mmCIF file of C-alpha atoms in Angstrom:
data_model
loop_
_atom_site.group_PDB
_atom_site.id
_atom_site.type_symbol
_atom_site.label_atom_id
_atom_site.label_comp_id
_atom_site.label_asym_id
_atom_site.label_seq_id
_atom_site.Cartn_x
_atom_site.Cartn_y
_atom_site.Cartn_z
ATOM 1 C CA PRO A 1 -6.266 -16.744 -1.359
ATOM 2 C CA PRO A 2 -3.163 -14.479 -1.619
ATOM 3 C CA LEU A 3 -0.861 -17.436 -0.933
ATOM 4 C CA TRP A 4 -2.714 -19.721 -3.365
ATOM 5 C CA HIS A 5 -2.359 -17.163 -6.153
ATOM 6 C CA ALA A 6 1.289 -16.534 -5.282
ATOM 7 C CA LEU A 7 2.166 -20.245 -5.314
ATOM 8 C CA ARG A 8 0.617 -20.746 -8.740
ATOM 9 C CA ASP A 9 2.319 -17.641 -10.067
ATOM 10 C CA ALA A 10 5.717 -18.552 -8.585
ATOM 11 C CA ASP A 11 5.519 -22.036 -10.086
ATOM 12 C CA SER A 12 4.822 -20.579 -13.551
ATOM 13 C CA LEU A 13 7.609 -18.014 -13.226
ATOM 14 C CA LEU A 14 10.214 -20.560 -12.141
ATOM 15 C CA LYS A 15 9.265 -22.900 -14.982
ATOM 16 C CA ALA A 16 9.503 -20.027 -17.481
ATOM 17 C CA PHE A 17 13.133 -19.466 -16.435
ATOM 18 C CA SER A 18 13.981 -23.198 -16.045
ATOM 19 C CA ARG A 19 14.318 -22.849 -12.282
ATOM 20 C CA SER A 20 12.948 -24.860 -9.379
ATOM 21 C CA ASP A 21 12.795 -24.710 -5.609
ATOM 22 C CA THR A 22 11.359 -26.613 -2.657
ATOM 23 C CA ILE A 23 9.890 -24.373 0.016
ATOM 24 C CA ALA A 24 8.643 -24.868 3.562
ATOM 25 C CA PHE A 25 6.529 -22.225 5.304
ATOM 26 C CA ALA A 26 6.688 -21.493 9.029
ATOM 27 C CA GLN A 27 5.045 -18.914 11.271
ATOM 28 C CA SER A 28 7.287 -16.286 12.845
ATOM 29 C CA LYS A 29 6.936 -12.736 14.099
ATOM 30 C CA ASP A 30 9.592 -11.610 11.591
ATOM 31 C CA ILE A 31 9.887 -12.063 7.823
ATOM 32 C CA GLU A 32 12.885 -14.266 7.154
ATOM 33 C CA LEU A 33 14.258 -16.405 4.310
ATOM 34 C CA VAL A 34 16.593 -19.286 5.196
ATOM 35 C CA GLN A 35 18.628 -21.222 2.616
ATOM 36 C CA GLY A 36 18.592 -25.012 2.823
ATOM 37 C CA GLU A 37 16.737 -28.109 1.707
ATOM 38 C CA PRO A 38 13.988 -27.034 1.689
ATOM 39 C CA THR A 39 14.238 -23.244 1.555
ATOM 40 C CA GLN A 40 12.353 -21.827 4.538
ATOM 41 C CA ILE A 41 10.007 -18.856 4.426
ATOM 42 C CA ARG A 42 9.142 -17.552 7.882
ATOM 43 C CA ALA A 43 6.525 -14.833 8.317
ATOM 44 C CA PRO A 44 3.677 -13.830 10.655
ATOM 45 C CA ASP A 45 0.734 -14.952 8.476
ATOM 46 C CA THR A 46 -0.271 -16.307 5.075
ATOM 47 C CA PRO A 47 -0.445 -12.878 3.327
ATOM 48 C CA SER A 48 3.128 -12.288 4.510
ATOM 49 C CA TRP A 49 4.092 -15.732 3.201
ATOM 50 C CA ALA A 50 2.764 -14.709 -0.224
ATOM 51 C CA GLN A 51 4.786 -11.485 -0.217
ATOM 52 C CA SER A 52 7.880 -13.291 1.052
ATOM 53 C CA LEU A 53 7.598 -15.814 -1.771
ATOM 54 C CA TYR A 54 8.161 -13.011 -4.296
ATOM 55 C CA LEU A 55 11.048 -11.747 -2.186
ATOM 56 C CA LEU A 56 12.583 -15.213 -2.535
ATOM 57 C CA LEU A 57 12.120 -15.142 -6.317
ATOM 58 C CA GLU A 58 14.025 -11.862 -6.401
ATOM 59 C CA GLU A 59 16.812 -12.564 -3.917
ATOM 60 C CA LYS A 60 17.529 -16.235 -4.673
ATOM 61 C CA HIS A 61 16.441 -16.664 -8.288
ATOM 62 C CA GLY A 62 17.260 -13.197 -9.623
ATOM 63 C CA LEU A 63 13.822 -12.295 -10.977
ATOM 64 C CA ALA A 64 12.824 -8.640 -11.312
ATOM 65 C CA PHE A 65 9.264 -7.510 -12.000
ATOM 66 C CA VAL A 66 10.069 -4.291 -13.825
ATOM 67 C CA HIS A 67 6.767 -3.842 -15.692
ATOM 68 C CA PRO A 68 3.373 -5.590 -15.635
ATOM 69 C CA ASN A 69 4.272 -7.261 -18.933
ATOM 70 C CA ILE A 70 8.009 -7.720 -18.409
ATOM 71 C CA VAL A 71 9.913 -10.063 -16.089
ATOM 72 C CA VAL A 72 13.708 -10.236 -16.330
ATOM 73 C CA ARG A 73 16.277 -12.409 -14.606
ATOM 74 C CA THR A 74 19.883 -11.792 -13.670
ATOM 75 C CA PRO A 75 22.218 -14.671 -12.727
ATOM 76 C CA HIS A 76 24.163 -12.263 -10.511
ATOM 77 C CA THR A 77 22.582 -12.476 -7.063
ATOM 78 C CA LEU A 78 24.122 -11.773 -3.677
ATOM 79 C CA SER A 79 25.215 -14.712 -1.555
ATOM 80 C CA TRP A 80 23.235 -15.161 1.654
ATOM 81 C CA GLN A 81 22.156 -17.889 4.068
ATOM 82 C CA ARG A 82 19.620 -16.000 6.130
ATOM 83 C CA LEU A 83 17.779 -12.890 4.996
ATOM 84 C CA LYS A 84 15.486 -10.700 7.106
ATOM 85 C CA ALA A 85 13.039 -8.218 5.604
ATOM 86 C CA VAL A 86 11.095 -5.415 7.278
ATOM 87 C CA PRO A 87 8.526 -3.416 5.252
ATOM 88 C CA ARG A 88 9.231 0.304 5.612
ATOM 89 C CA PHE A 89 5.593 1.292 5.136
ATOM 90 C CA VAL A 90 2.299 -0.264 6.175
ATOM 91 C CA TRP A 91 0.630 0.903 2.946
ATOM 92 C CA ARG A 92 2.617 0.356 -0.247
ATOM 93 C CA GLY A 93 1.216 1.156 -3.661
ATOM 94 C CA PHE A 94 0.404 3.653 -6.379
ATOM 95 C CA HIS A 95 -1.892 6.530 -7.214
ATOM 96 C CA LEU A 96 -2.869 6.222 -10.888
ATOM 97 C CA HIS A 97 -3.679 9.709 -12.142
ATOM 98 C CA THR A 98 -6.213 8.587 -14.722
ATOM 99 C CA GLN A 99 -7.460 12.142 -15.201
ATOM 100 C CA HIS A 100 -4.712 12.057 -17.822
ATOM 101 C CA PRO A 101 -4.658 9.484 -20.671
ATOM 102 C CA ILE A 102 -2.207 7.008 -19.142
ATOM 103 C CA GLU A 103 -2.034 3.303 -19.986
ATOM 104 C CA LEU A 104 -4.772 2.156 -17.617
ATOM 105 C CA THR A 105 -7.266 5.014 -17.982
ATOM 106 C CA GLU A 106 -9.542 3.258 -20.468
ATOM 107 C CA ALA A 107 -9.169 -0.216 -18.976
ATOM 108 C CA LEU A 108 -10.214 1.019 -15.513
ATOM 109 C CA HIS A 109 -13.235 2.950 -16.785
ATOM 110 C CA ASN A 110 -14.587 1.041 -19.757
ATOM 111 C CA PRO A 111 -15.401 -2.685 -19.475
ATOM 112 C CA HIS A 112 -15.850 -2.759 -23.263
ATOM 113 C CA PHE A 113 -12.298 -1.585 -23.964
ATOM 114 C CA PRO A 114 -10.363 -4.426 -25.695
ATOM 115 C CA GLN A 115 -8.937 -6.832 -23.076
ATOM 116 C CA ALA A 116 -9.833 -4.328 -20.333
ATOM 117 C CA GLU A 117 -10.250 -6.807 -17.480
ATOM 118 C CA ALA A 118 -7.134 -8.774 -18.444
ATOM 119 C CA ILE A 119 -5.081 -5.559 -18.563
ATOM 120 C CA VAL A 120 -6.127 -4.524 -15.056
ATOM 121 C CA ARG A 121 -5.646 -8.035 -13.661
ATOM 122 C CA THR A 122 -2.121 -8.063 -15.083
ATOM 123 C CA TYR A 123 -1.444 -4.774 -13.307
ATOM 124 C CA ILE A 124 -2.808 -6.197 -10.033
ATOM 125 C CA ASP A 125 -0.546 -9.243 -10.426
ATOM 126 C CA TRP A 126 2.413 -6.926 -10.920
ATOM 127 C CA LEU A 127 1.572 -5.075 -7.710
ATOM 128 C CA ALA A 128 1.434 -8.366 -5.807
ATOM 129 C CA ARG A 129 4.767 -9.476 -7.271
ATOM 130 C CA ASN A 130 6.353 -6.255 -6.006
ATOM 131 C CA ARG A 131 4.793 -6.739 -2.551
ATOM 132 C CA GLN A 132 2.453 -3.757 -2.846
ATOM 133 C CA ASN A 133 -0.874 -3.793 -1.025
ATOM 134 C CA TYR A 134 -2.796 -0.750 -2.312
ATOM 135 C CA PHE A 135 -3.640 1.208 -5.421
ATOM 136 C CA GLU A 136 -6.088 3.950 -6.281
ATOM 137 C CA PHE A 137 -7.157 5.700 -9.456
ATOM 138 C CA CYS A 138 -9.038 8.863 -10.422
ATOM 139 C CA LEU A 139 -12.650 8.150 -11.291
ATOM 140 C CA LEU A 140 -14.009 10.241 -14.177
ATOM 141 C CA ARG A 141 -17.572 11.510 -14.345
ATOM 142 C CA THR A 142 -17.822 10.233 -17.931
ATOM 143 C CA VAL A 143 -17.971 6.661 -16.618
ATOM 144 C CA LYS A 144 -21.097 4.652 -17.550
ATOM 145 C CA GLU A 145 -22.015 3.512 -14.055
ATOM 146 C CA LYS A 146 -24.518 0.793 -14.971
ATOM 147 C CA ALA A 147 -21.853 -1.223 -16.806
ATOM 148 C CA TRP A 148 -18.909 -0.019 -14.736
ATOM 149 C CA LEU A 149 -20.094 -0.864 -11.201
ATOM 150 C CA PRO A 150 -20.260 -4.679 -11.636
ATOM 151 C CA TYR A 151 -17.053 -4.561 -13.678
ATOM 152 C CA ILE A 152 -15.028 -2.734 -11.035
ATOM 153 C CA GLN A 153 -16.565 -4.954 -8.356
ATOM 154 C CA ARG A 154 -15.007 -8.002 -10.062
ATOM 155 C CA LEU A 155 -11.635 -6.277 -10.280
ATOM 156 C CA VAL A 156 -11.709 -5.186 -6.635
ATOM 157 C CA ALA A 157 -12.612 -8.739 -5.600
ATOM 158 C CA TYR A 158 -9.629 -10.078 -7.547
ATOM 159 C CA ALA A 159 -7.337 -7.455 -6.009
ATOM 160 C CA ARG A 160 -8.463 -8.479 -2.532
ATOM 161 C CA GLU A 161 -7.758 -12.114 -3.379
ATOM 162 C CA ARG A 162 -4.210 -10.994 -4.141
ATOM 163 C CA GLY A 163 -3.934 -9.090 -0.846
ATOM 164 C CA ILE A 164 -4.414 -5.626 -2.364
ATOM 165 C CA SER A 165 -6.862 -2.928 -1.262
ATOM 166 C CA VAL A 166 -8.342 -0.538 -3.822
ATOM 167 C CA GLY A 167 -9.187 3.138 -3.407
ATOM 168 C CA ILE A 168 -10.880 5.668 -5.659
ATOM 169 C CA ASP A 169 -9.881 9.287 -6.142
ATOM 170 C CA LEU A 170 -12.830 11.615 -6.773
ATOM 171 C CA SER A 171 -14.195 15.010 -5.736
ATOM 172 C CA LEU A 172 -17.053 16.767 -4.070
ATOM 173 C CA ARG A 173 -17.471 19.143 -7.008
ATOM 174 C CA MET A 174 -14.150 19.658 -8.782
ATOM 175 C CA GLN A 175 -14.663 21.277 -12.184
ATOM 176 C CA GLN A 176 -11.412 20.192 -13.853
ATOM 177 C CA GLN A 177 -10.433 17.163 -15.918
ATOM 178 C CA TYR A 178 -13.809 15.382 -15.704
ATOM 179 C CA ALA A 179 -13.303 14.509 -12.028
ATOM 180 C CA TYR A 180 -16.194 12.410 -10.683
ATOM 181 C CA GLN A 181 -18.417 14.594 -8.495
ATOM 182 C CA LEU A 182 -20.241 13.391 -5.406
ATOM 183 C CA LEU A 183 -22.388 16.524 -5.241
ATOM 184 C CA PRO A 184 -24.577 17.246 -8.289
ATOM 185 C CA ARG A 185 -25.354 20.762 -9.422
ATOM 186 C CA LEU A 186 -29.162 20.571 -9.405
ATOM 187 C CA ARG A 187 -30.463 17.404 -7.742
ATOM 188 C CA SER A 188 -30.900 16.869 -4.016
ATOM 189 C CA LYS A 189 -27.297 16.933 -2.861
ATOM 190 C CA ARG A 190 -27.797 14.978 0.368
ATOM 191 C CA LYS A 191 -29.708 12.189 -1.386
ATOM 192 C CA ALA A 192 -27.160 12.028 -4.222
ATOM 193 C CA LEU A 193 -24.190 11.977 -1.841
ATOM 194 C CA LYS A 194 -25.641 9.040 0.073
ATOM 195 C CA ALA A 195 -26.597 7.130 -3.096
ATOM 196 C CA ARG A 196 -23.246 7.615 -4.813
ATOM 197 C CA LEU A 197 -21.215 6.667 -1.751
ATOM 198 C CA THR A 198 -23.387 3.574 -1.226
ATOM 199 C CA SER A 199 -22.857 2.460 -4.835
ATOM 200 C CA LEU A 200 -19.107 2.923 -4.556
ATOM 201 C CA ALA A 201 -18.915 1.079 -1.230
ATOM 202 C CA GLN A 202 -20.732 -1.905 -2.748
ATOM 203 C CA THR A 203 -17.818 -2.416 -5.151
ATOM 204 C CA GLY A 204 -15.608 -3.435 -2.219
ATOM 205 C CA ILE A 205 -13.223 -0.472 -2.286
ATOM 206 C CA SER A 206 -11.631 0.499 1.022
ATOM 207 C CA HIS A 207 -10.564 4.146 0.590
ATOM 208 C CA LEU A 208 -11.831 7.382 -0.946
ATOM 209 C CA ASN A 209 -9.279 10.077 -1.742
ATOM 210 C CA ILE A 210 -11.409 13.197 -2.143
ATOM 211 C CA GLU A 211 -10.484 16.477 -3.768
ATOM 212 C CA LEU A 212 -12.104 19.184 -1.643
ATOM 213 C CA THR A 213 -11.185 22.183 -3.797
ATOM 214 C CA SER A 214 -13.355 23.200 -6.764
ATOM 215 C CA ALA A 215 -10.304 23.465 -9.041
ATOM 216 C CA GLU A 216 -6.538 23.365 -8.606
ATOM 217 C CA PHE A 217 -5.596 26.228 -6.282
ATOM 218 C CA VAL A 218 -9.209 27.364 -5.967
ATOM 219 C CA GLY A 219 -10.273 26.730 -2.371
ATOM 220 C CA LYS A 220 -13.856 26.340 -1.229
ATOM 221 C CA SER A 221 -15.451 25.941 2.189
ATOM 222 C CA TRP A 222 -17.870 22.991 2.036
ATOM 223 C CA GLY A 223 -19.158 23.411 5.576
ATOM 224 C CA LYS A 224 -21.872 20.889 6.405
ATOM 225 C CA TRP A 225 -21.084 18.721 3.354
ATOM 226 C CA ILE A 226 -17.769 17.682 4.906
ATOM 227 C CA ASP A 227 -19.657 16.507 7.991
ATOM 228 C CA SER A 228 -22.228 14.649 5.853
ATOM 229 C CA LEU A 229 -19.441 13.014 3.854
ATOM 230 C CA SER A 230 -17.644 11.909 7.022
ATOM 231 C CA ALA A 231 -20.820 10.458 8.545
ATOM 232 C CA GLU A 232 -21.771 8.513 5.406
ATOM 233 C CA ALA A 233 -18.243 7.180 4.920
ATOM 234 C CA GLN A 234 -18.140 5.989 8.524
ATOM 235 C CA ARG A 235 -21.515 4.284 8.078
ATOM 236 C CA LEU A 236 -20.227 2.463 4.988
ATOM 237 C CA GLY A 237 -16.817 1.548 6.425
ATOM 238 C CA LEU A 238 -14.859 3.702 3.955
ATOM 239 C CA ARG A 239 -11.605 5.383 4.962
ATOM 240 C CA LEU A 240 -11.352 9.024 3.867
ATOM 241 C CA MET A 241 -8.288 10.808 2.550
ATOM 242 C CA THR A 242 -7.788 14.209 0.993
ATOM 243 C CA ARG A 243 -4.801 16.119 -0.254
ATOM 244 C CA GLN A 244 -3.085 19.480 -0.015
ATOM 245 C CA HIS A 245 -1.021 20.803 -2.893
ATOM 246 C CA VAL A 246 2.383 21.810 -1.512
ATOM 247 C CA VAL A 247 2.189 25.507 -2.331
ATOM 248 C CA PRO A 248 2.077 28.684 -0.204
ATOM 249 C CA PRO A 249 -1.343 30.150 0.684
ATOM 250 C CA GLU A 250 -0.890 33.013 -1.763
ATOM 251 C CA ALA A 251 -0.749 30.506 -4.654
ATOM 252 C CA TYR A 252 -4.528 30.024 -4.383
ATOM 253 C CA ALA A 253 -6.311 32.177 -6.966
ATOM 254 C CA VAL A 254 -9.517 32.136 -4.916
ATOM 255 C CA GLY A 255 -10.160 31.010 -1.356
ATOM 256 C CA SER A 256 -7.803 28.773 0.586
ATOM 257 C CA PHE A 257 -7.398 25.239 1.919
ATOM 258 C CA GLN A 258 -7.119 24.867 5.683
ATOM 259 C CA PRO A 259 -6.288 21.270 6.675
ATOM 260 C CA GLN A 260 -6.632 22.102 10.379
ATOM 261 C CA LEU A 261 -10.388 22.431 9.798
ATOM 262 C CA LEU A 262 -10.754 18.867 8.489
ATOM 263 C CA PRO A 263 -12.751 16.404 10.622
ATOM 264 C CA PRO A 264 -10.606 13.827 12.448
ATOM 265 C CA GLY A 265 -11.746 11.018 10.112
ATOM 266 C CA PHE A 266 -9.657 12.335 7.212
ATOM 267 C CA THR A 267 -6.089 11.320 6.423
ATOM 268 C CA LEU A 268 -4.226 14.222 4.798
ATOM 269 C CA CYS A 269 -1.924 13.462 1.853
ATOM 270 C CA VAL A 270 0.600 15.925 0.426
#
């Protein structure tokens, strides 16, 4: 599916700029573009072919995907006959901090927002054009889950068709900025944790980036809940991440954050 989408998209983009190309795909351990008739794209697999196709649009045809709604073209491209490309990072993408009112906050949370699904799909297309393979966003506890869960499931499915994994940023019980909380205040916490993680996993997401503090620079020891979270995530096939704000220990108003105490299943982001 990623290559099918990329071929359709590339055809539309070339036509929009009155350009054309004939391309042959071949399997190779390295990513390589070779000028000729036809132009050759060599890469290890079909997802890499899709990403390399956008590389060709940039390097041969001068296209630049500067914004989800803006594509520009320069006639001034470098001369080359053979071009090799090596991705610097395995995971390439963006964290959308939708705890603030940025462009995609409403579209990612509210299926009834005008053109919501089209807006997010356009963003996913832009990621694919720039050879990204991951994005995540902050989930807010104001979300109406009954309508939102099937909506985000459709968007995650489309992202996966385009070769992009989706993660969600949330919290155990962060008090700030309407962060989605896995642990309720009054209900059975263990039952709620399992139910909420199961619902999120059913959307097709791959990662959870979890805030473990109760507020910015307010540390809290969650004890057994970290172990319960790790066990449930492993059961559901979700990869866990958390973060540490890059500040000295004395910057914490209350408590502390000790990454060395995290279970081995967590990836630490800074």
